[in-house]
């Protein structure tokens, strides 16, 4: 049985990499701790900052990208890192970025390293961000690496935005359909119901069903019951989606849906390729870069594939070996890895892969939108048409009887 990297548990090997970074800084930390005087004011200040760190939430990727690009530009012009961090904190419109950047600036001013301070805010700065900053700091190229990091964050934010925009349209139309049905049941159908009730004529089954639904919906108790049922379903689905087994089933099923599955595949491959290229170019060791890049994947099927890739490399196989053996990985994707490994230009080849699949994601989003737009219009028109036909059908029957 294959030994896979579990995507639901903190990766121990990545933890070892983090400990390795911490070990490099351990001397500075011990020195800092022994030099502190036991003053009550400093203890209280430390506690307050710890509380601030706990309250900080993950900022939007785009906001962090903008802040990082501003920081890179300032550092590149020769501005001291502490002053640059404080300036970015003052201009940022997001609370978590302001708090984290100020705390990082304060810590650096006291002698801590950049990476040491970034690691204190795991919800703001993820493993990818910290690994790139660590590589830049060690090489003395922090400004260049920060600029590359900002570009990477912008790319990831763009990909997320494209996926989100593709999903927003059908959700909005679905909500519109529900609103149209509810409005017609509450305000339009009762008018027809009164007319047909006074005539005493037998109503077609479809008309009677809609009138009964209208009467049922006008009852406050029934509305309360319906609302409670919907909330209950939402809660059950939310709890179910927290389970690994359920998420794996959903992720696998998503890949089987036409167009949507193709979009999911391309977006995951684009995320992985872009992140891996940025990390490896910055000097992050390949195995560590693969583990960090795997964390950017939203589908557990592809996390498993990259986990298998990691295990394969560890036992001495070529980088492309496990990719070429997996039917879910496009042949071109594994072929580019093979060419890059054989020519010694892996980072360059993976970067080109990222460009290609990012363009493919844009094309897939446009394709999905072009399919969904007419489909949703037809659905809305069909719902309204069914309700109108059901309401006018008794009139047609009465006119036929009279003639």
Coordinates of N, CA and C in Angstrom, one line a residue, residues 3-166:
X3 N 2.5 4.8 0.7 CA 2.6 5.7 1.8 C 2.4 7.1 1.4
X4 N 1.2 7.7 1.7 CA 0.9 9.0 1.3 C 1.1 10.0 2.4
X5 N 1.3 11.3 1.9 CA 1.3 12.4 2.9 C -0.1 12.8 3.2
X6 N -0.4 12.8 4.5 CA -1.8 13.1 4.9 C -2.0 14.6 4.8
X7 N -3.0 15.0 4.0 CA -3.2 16.4 3.8 C -4.0 17.0 4.9
X8 N -4.4 16.3 5.9 CA -5.2 16.8 7.0 C -4.5 16.9 8.3
X9 N -3.2 16.6 8.3 CA -2.4 16.6 9.5 C -1.2 17.5 9.3
X10 N -0.8 18.3 10.3 CA 0.4 19.1 10.1 C 1.6 18.3 9.7
X11 N 2.2 18.6 8.6 CA 3.3 17.8 8.0 C 4.5 17.9 8.9
X12 N 4.9 16.7 9.4 CA 6.0 16.7 10.3 C 7.3 17.1 9.7
X13 N 7.5 16.8 8.4 CA 8.7 17.1 7.8 C 8.8 18.6 7.6
X14 N 7.7 19.3 7.3 CA 7.7 20.7 7.1 C 8.0 21.3 8.5
X15 N 7.5 20.7 9.5 CA 7.7 21.2 10.9 C 9.2 21.1 11.2
X16 N 9.9 20.1 10.7 CA 11.3 19.9 10.9 C 12.1 21.1 10.2
X17 N 11.6 21.4 9.1 CA 12.2 22.6 8.4 C 12.1 23.8 9.2
X18 N 10.9 24.0 9.8 CA 10.6 25.2 10.6 C 11.6 25.2 11.8
X19 N 11.8 24.0 12.4 CA 12.7 23.9 13.6 C 14.1 24.2 13.1
X20 N 14.5 23.8 11.9 CA 15.8 24.1 11.4 C 16.0 25.6 11.4
X21 N 15.0 26.3 10.9 CA 15.1 27.7 10.8 C 15.2 28.3 12.2
X22 N 14.4 27.8 13.1 CA 14.5 28.3 14.5 C 15.8 28.0 15.2
X23 N 16.4 26.8 14.8 CA 17.7 26.5 15.4 C 18.8 27.5 15.0
X24 N 18.7 28.0 13.8 CA 19.7 29.0 13.4 C 19.6 30.3 14.2
X25 N 18.3 30.5 14.7 CA 18.1 31.8 15.4 C 18.1 31.6 17.0
X26 N 18.3 30.3 17.4 CA 18.2 30.0 18.8 C 19.2 30.8 19.7
X27 N 20.4 31.0 19.1 CA 21.4 31.8 19.9 C 21.0 33.2 20.1
X28 N 20.4 33.8 19.1 CA 19.9 35.2 19.3 C 18.8 35.2 20.2
X29 N 17.9 34.2 20.2 CA 16.8 34.2 21.1 C 17.2 34.1 22.6
X30 N 18.2 33.1 22.8 CA 18.7 32.9 24.2 C 19.3 34.2 24.7
X31 N 20.1 34.9 23.8 CA 20.7 36.1 24.3 C 19.7 37.2 24.6
X32 N 18.6 37.2 23.8 CA 17.6 38.2 24.0 C 16.9 38.0 25.4
X33 N 16.6 36.7 25.6 CA 15.9 36.3 26.9 C 16.8 36.6 28.1
X34 N 18.1 36.3 28.0 CA 18.9 36.6 29.2 C 19.2 38.0 29.4
X35 N 19.0 38.9 28.4 CA 19.3 40.3 28.6 C 18.1 41.1 29.1
X36 N 16.9 40.4 29.1 CA 15.7 41.1 29.6 C 15.8 41.3 31.1
X37 N 15.4 42.5 31.5 CA 15.3 42.7 33.0 C 13.9 42.5 33.4
X38 N 13.7 41.9 34.6 CA 12.3 41.5 35.0 C 11.5 42.7 35.4
X39 N 11.2 43.6 34.5 CA 10.4 44.7 34.8 C 8.9 44.4 34.6
X40 N 8.0 44.8 35.5 CA 6.6 44.5 35.3 C 6.0 45.1 34.1
X41 N 6.5 46.3 33.7 CA 6.0 47.0 32.6 C 6.2 46.2 31.3
X42 N 7.4 45.6 31.2 CA 7.7 44.8 30.0 C 6.9 43.6 29.9
X43 N 6.7 42.9 31.1 CA 5.9 41.7 31.1 C 4.4 42.0 30.7
X44 N 3.9 43.1 31.2 CA 2.5 43.5 30.8 C 2.5 43.8 29.3
X45 N 3.5 44.5 28.8 CA 3.5 44.8 27.4 C 3.5 43.5 26.5
X46 N 4.3 42.6 27.0 CA 4.4 41.3 26.2 C 3.1 40.6 26.2
X47 N 2.4 40.6 27.4 CA 1.1 39.9 27.4 C 0.1 40.6 26.5
X48 N 0.1 41.9 26.4 CA -0.8 42.7 25.6 C -0.5 42.3 24.1
X49 N 0.7 42.2 23.7 CA 1.1 41.9 22.3 C 0.7 40.5 22.0
X50 N 0.8 39.6 23.0 CA 0.4 38.2 22.8 C -1.1 38.2 22.5
X51 N -1.9 39.0 23.3 CA -3.3 39.0 23.1 C -3.7 39.6 21.7
X52 N -2.9 40.6 21.2 CA -3.1 41.2 19.9 C -2.9 40.1 18.8
X53 N -1.8 39.3 19.0 CA -1.5 38.3 18.0 C -2.7 37.3 17.9
X54 N -3.3 37.0 19.0 CA -4.3 36.0 19.0 C -5.6 36.5 18.3
X55 N -5.8 37.8 18.3 CA -7.0 38.4 17.7 C -6.8 38.6 16.2
X56 N -5.6 38.6 15.7 CA -5.4 38.9 14.3 C -5.9 37.7 13.4
X57 N -6.6 38.1 12.4 CA -7.2 37.1 11.5 C -6.5 37.1 10.1
X58 N -6.7 36.0 9.4 CA -6.1 36.0 8.0 C -6.6 37.1 7.1
X59 N -5.7 37.9 6.6 CA -6.2 39.0 5.7 C -6.5 38.4 4.3
X60 N -7.2 39.2 3.5 CA -7.4 38.7 2.0 C -6.0 38.7 1.3
X61 N -5.9 37.7 0.5 CA -4.6 37.5 -0.2 C -4.2 38.8 -1.0
X62 N -5.2 39.4 -1.6 CA -4.9 40.6 -2.4 C -4.4 41.8 -1.5
X63 N -5.0 42.0 -0.3 CA -4.5 43.0 0.6 C -3.1 42.8 1.0
X64 N -2.7 41.5 1.3 CA -1.4 41.2 1.8 C -0.4 41.3 0.6
X65 N -0.8 41.1 -0.6 CA 0.0 41.3 -1.8 C 0.4 42.7 -2.0
X66 N -0.6 43.6 -1.8 CA -0.4 45.0 -2.0 C 0.5 45.5 -0.9
X67 N 0.3 45.1 0.4 CA 1.2 45.5 1.5 C 2.6 45.0 1.2
X68 N 2.8 43.8 0.8 CA 4.1 43.2 0.5 C 4.8 44.0 -0.6
X69 N 4.1 44.3 -1.7 CA 4.7 45.1 -2.8 C 5.1 46.5 -2.3
X70 N 4.3 47.1 -1.5 CA 4.7 48.4 -1.0 C 6.0 48.3 -0.1
X71 N 6.0 47.2 0.7 CA 7.2 47.0 1.5 C 8.5 46.8 0.7
X72 N 8.3 45.9 -0.4 CA 9.5 45.6 -1.2 C 10.0 46.9 -1.9
X73 N 9.1 47.8 -2.4 CA 9.5 49.0 -3.0 C 10.2 49.9 -2.1
X74 N 9.8 50.0 -0.8 CA 10.4 50.9 0.1 C 11.8 50.4 0.5
X75 N 11.9 49.1 0.7 CA 13.2 48.5 1.1 C 14.2 48.6 -0.1
X76 N 13.7 48.5 -1.3 CA 14.5 48.6 -2.5 C 15.1 50.0 -2.6
X77 N 14.4 51.0 -2.2 CA 14.9 52.4 -2.3 C 15.9 52.7 -1.2
X78 N 16.2 51.7 -0.2 CA 17.1 51.9 0.8 C 16.5 52.3 2.2
X79 N 15.2 52.4 2.3 CA 14.6 52.7 3.5 C 14.8 51.5 4.5
X80 N 15.1 51.8 5.8 CA 15.3 50.8 6.8 C 14.0 49.9 6.9
X81 N 14.2 48.6 7.1 CA 13.1 47.7 7.1 C 12.1 48.1 8.2
X82 N 12.5 48.5 9.4 CA 11.6 48.9 10.5 C 10.7 50.0 10.1
X83 N 11.3 51.0 9.5 CA 10.6 52.2 9.1 C 9.6 51.9 8.0
X84 N 10.1 51.0 7.0 CA 9.2 50.6 5.9 C 8.0 49.8 6.4
X85 N 8.2 48.9 7.4 CA 7.1 48.2 8.0 C 6.1 49.1 8.6
X86 N 6.5 50.0 9.4 CA 5.6 51.0 10.1 C 4.8 51.8 9.1
X87 N 5.5 52.2 8.0 CA 4.8 53.0 7.0 C 3.7 52.2 6.3
X88 N 4.0 51.0 6.0 CA 3.0 50.1 5.3 C 1.8 49.9 6.3
X89 N 2.2 49.7 7.6 CA 1.1 49.5 8.6 C 0.2 50.7 8.7
X90 N 0.7 51.9 8.5 CA -0.1 53.1 8.6 C -1.0 53.3 7.4
X91 N -0.6 52.8 6.2 CA -1.4 53.0 5.0 C -2.3 51.8 4.7
X92 N -2.1 50.7 5.4 CA -2.9 49.5 5.1 C -4.4 49.7 5.6
X93 N -5.3 49.2 4.8 CA -6.7 49.3 5.2 C -7.2 48.1 5.9
X94 N -6.4 47.1 6.3 CA -6.8 45.9 6.9 C -6.2 45.8 8.3
X95 N -7.0 45.5 9.3 CA -6.6 45.5 10.7 C -5.5 44.5 11.0
X96 N -5.6 43.3 10.4 CA -4.6 42.2 10.7 C -3.2 42.6 10.2
X97 N -3.2 43.2 9.0 CA -2.0 43.6 8.4 C -1.3 44.7 9.2
X98 N -2.1 45.7 9.6 CA -1.6 46.8 10.4 C -1.0 46.2 11.7
X99 N -1.7 45.4 12.4 CA -1.2 44.8 13.7 C 0.0 44.0 13.5
X100 N 0.0 43.1 12.5 CA 1.1 42.2 12.3 C 2.4 43.0 11.8
X101 N 2.3 43.9 10.9 CA 3.4 44.6 10.4 C 4.0 45.5 11.6
X102 N 3.2 46.1 12.4 CA 3.7 46.9 13.5 C 4.4 46.0 14.5
X103 N 3.9 44.8 14.8 CA 4.5 43.9 15.7 C 5.9 43.4 15.1
X104 N 5.9 43.1 13.8 CA 7.1 42.6 13.2 C 8.2 43.8 13.3
X105 N 7.8 45.0 13.0 CA 8.7 46.1 13.1 C 9.3 46.3 14.5
X106 N 8.4 46.2 15.5 CA 8.8 46.3 16.8 C 9.8 45.2 17.2
X107 N 9.5 44.0 16.8 CA 10.4 42.9 17.1 C 11.8 43.0 16.4
X108 N 11.8 43.4 15.2 CA 13.1 43.6 14.5 C 13.9 44.7 15.1
X109 N 13.2 45.8 15.6 CA 13.9 46.9 16.2 C 14.6 46.4 17.5
X110 N 14.1 45.3 18.1 CA 14.6 44.8 19.4 C 15.7 43.7 19.1
X111 N 16.0 43.5 17.8 CA 17.1 42.5 17.5 C 16.6 41.2 16.9
X112 N 15.3 41.0 16.8 CA 14.9 39.7 16.2 C 15.0 39.7 14.7
X113 N 15.1 38.6 14.1 CA 15.1 38.5 12.6 C 13.7 38.7 12.0
X114 N 13.7 38.9 10.7 CA 12.4 39.1 10.0 C 11.6 37.8 10.1
X115 N 12.2 36.7 9.8 CA 11.5 35.4 9.8 C 11.0 35.1 11.2
X116 N 11.8 35.4 12.2 CA 11.4 35.1 13.6 C 10.1 35.8 14.0
X117 N 10.0 37.0 13.5 CA 8.8 37.8 13.8 C 7.6 37.4 13.0
X118 N 7.9 37.0 11.7 CA 6.8 36.6 10.8 C 6.1 35.3 11.4
X119 N 6.9 34.4 12.0 CA 6.4 33.2 12.5 C 5.5 33.4 13.7
X120 N 5.5 34.5 14.3 CA 4.6 34.8 15.4 C 3.2 35.1 14.9
X121 N 3.0 35.2 13.6 CA 1.7 35.5 13.1 C 1.3 34.5 12.0
X122 N 1.1 33.2 12.4 CA 0.8 32.2 11.4 C -0.5 32.4 10.6
X123 N -1.4 33.1 11.1 CA -2.7 33.3 10.4 C -2.5 34.4 9.3
X124 N -1.6 35.3 9.5 CA -1.3 36.4 8.6 C -0.3 36.0 7.5
X125 N 0.8 35.4 8.0 CA 1.9 34.9 7.1 C 1.9 33.4 7.1
X126 N 1.6 32.8 6.0 CA 1.6 31.3 5.9 C 3.0 30.8 5.7
X127 N 3.1 29.5 5.6 CA 4.5 28.8 5.4 C 5.2 29.3 4.1
X128 N 4.4 29.5 3.1 CA 5.0 29.9 1.8 C 5.7 31.3 2.0
X129 N 4.9 32.2 2.6 CA 5.4 33.6 2.9 C 6.7 33.6 3.7
X130 N 6.7 32.8 4.8 CA 7.8 32.7 5.7 C 9.0 32.1 5.0
X131 N 8.8 31.0 4.3 CA 9.9 30.3 3.6 C 10.6 31.3 2.6
X132 N 9.8 32.0 1.8 CA 10.4 33.0 0.9 C 11.2 34.1 1.6
X133 N 10.6 34.6 2.7 CA 11.3 35.6 3.4 C 12.6 35.1 4.0
X134 N 12.5 33.9 4.5 CA 13.7 33.3 5.1 C 14.8 33.1 4.1
X135 N 14.5 32.7 2.9 CA 15.5 32.5 1.8 C 16.0 33.9 1.4
X136 N 15.2 34.9 1.3 CA 15.7 36.3 1.0 C 16.5 36.9 2.0
X137 N 16.2 36.6 3.3 CA 17.0 37.2 4.4 C 18.4 36.5 4.5
X138 N 18.4 35.2 4.3 CA 19.7 34.5 4.3 C 20.6 34.9 3.2
X139 N 20.0 35.1 2.0 CA 20.8 35.5 0.9 C 21.1 37.0 0.8
X140 N 20.5 37.8 1.6 CA 20.7 39.2 1.6 C 20.0 39.9 0.4
X141 N 18.9 39.2 -0.1 CA 18.1 39.7 -1.2 C 16.7 39.9 -0.8
X142 N 16.4 40.5 0.4 CA 15.1 40.5 1.0 C 14.2 41.3 0.1
X143 N 14.6 42.5 -0.5 CA 13.8 43.3 -1.3 C 13.3 42.6 -2.5
X144 N 14.3 41.9 -3.2 CA 13.9 41.2 -4.4 C 13.0 40.0 -4.2
X145 N 13.2 39.3 -3.1 CA 12.3 38.2 -2.7 C 10.9 38.7 -2.3
X146 N 10.9 39.8 -1.6 CA 9.6 40.4 -1.2 C 8.8 40.8 -2.5
X147 N 9.5 41.3 -3.4 CA 8.8 41.7 -4.7 C 8.2 40.4 -5.4
X148 N 9.1 39.4 -5.4 CA 8.6 38.1 -6.0 C 7.4 37.6 -5.2
X149 N 7.5 37.7 -3.9 CA 6.4 37.2 -3.1 C 5.1 37.9 -3.3
X150 N 5.2 39.3 -3.5 CA 4.0 40.0 -3.8 C 3.4 39.6 -5.1
X151 N 4.3 39.4 -6.1 CA 3.8 39.0 -7.4 C 3.1 37.6 -7.3
X152 N 3.6 36.7 -6.5 CA 3.0 35.4 -6.3 C 1.7 35.5 -5.7
X153 N 1.6 36.3 -4.6 CA 0.3 36.5 -3.9 C -0.7 37.1 -4.9
X154 N -0.3 38.1 -5.7 CA -1.3 38.7 -6.7 C -1.8 37.6 -7.7
X155 N -0.9 36.7 -8.1 CA -1.3 35.7 -9.0 C -2.3 34.7 -8.4
X156 N -2.0 34.3 -7.1 CA -2.9 33.4 -6.4 C -4.2 34.1 -6.2
X157 N -4.2 35.4 -5.8 CA -5.5 36.1 -5.6 C -6.3 36.2 -6.9
X158 N -5.6 36.4 -8.0 CA -6.3 36.5 -9.3 C -6.9 35.1 -9.6
X159 N -6.2 34.0 -9.4 CA -6.8 32.7 -9.7 C -8.0 32.5 -8.8
X160 N -7.9 32.8 -7.5 CA -9.1 32.6 -6.6 C -10.2 33.5 -7.0
X161 N -9.9 34.7 -7.5 CA -11.0 35.6 -8.0 C -11.7 35.1 -9.2
X162 N -10.9 34.5 -10.1 CA -11.5 33.9 -11.3 C -12.5 32.8 -11.0
X163 N -12.0 31.9 -10.1 CA -12.9 30.8 -9.6 C -14.1 31.3 -8.9
X164 N -13.9 32.3 -8.1 CA -15.0 32.8 -7.3 C -16.1 33.5 -8.2
X165 N -15.6 34.2 -9.3 CA -16.5 34.9 -10.2 C -17.3 33.9 -11.0
X166 N -16.7 32.7 -11.3 CA -17.3 31.7 -12.1 C -18.5 31.1 -11.3

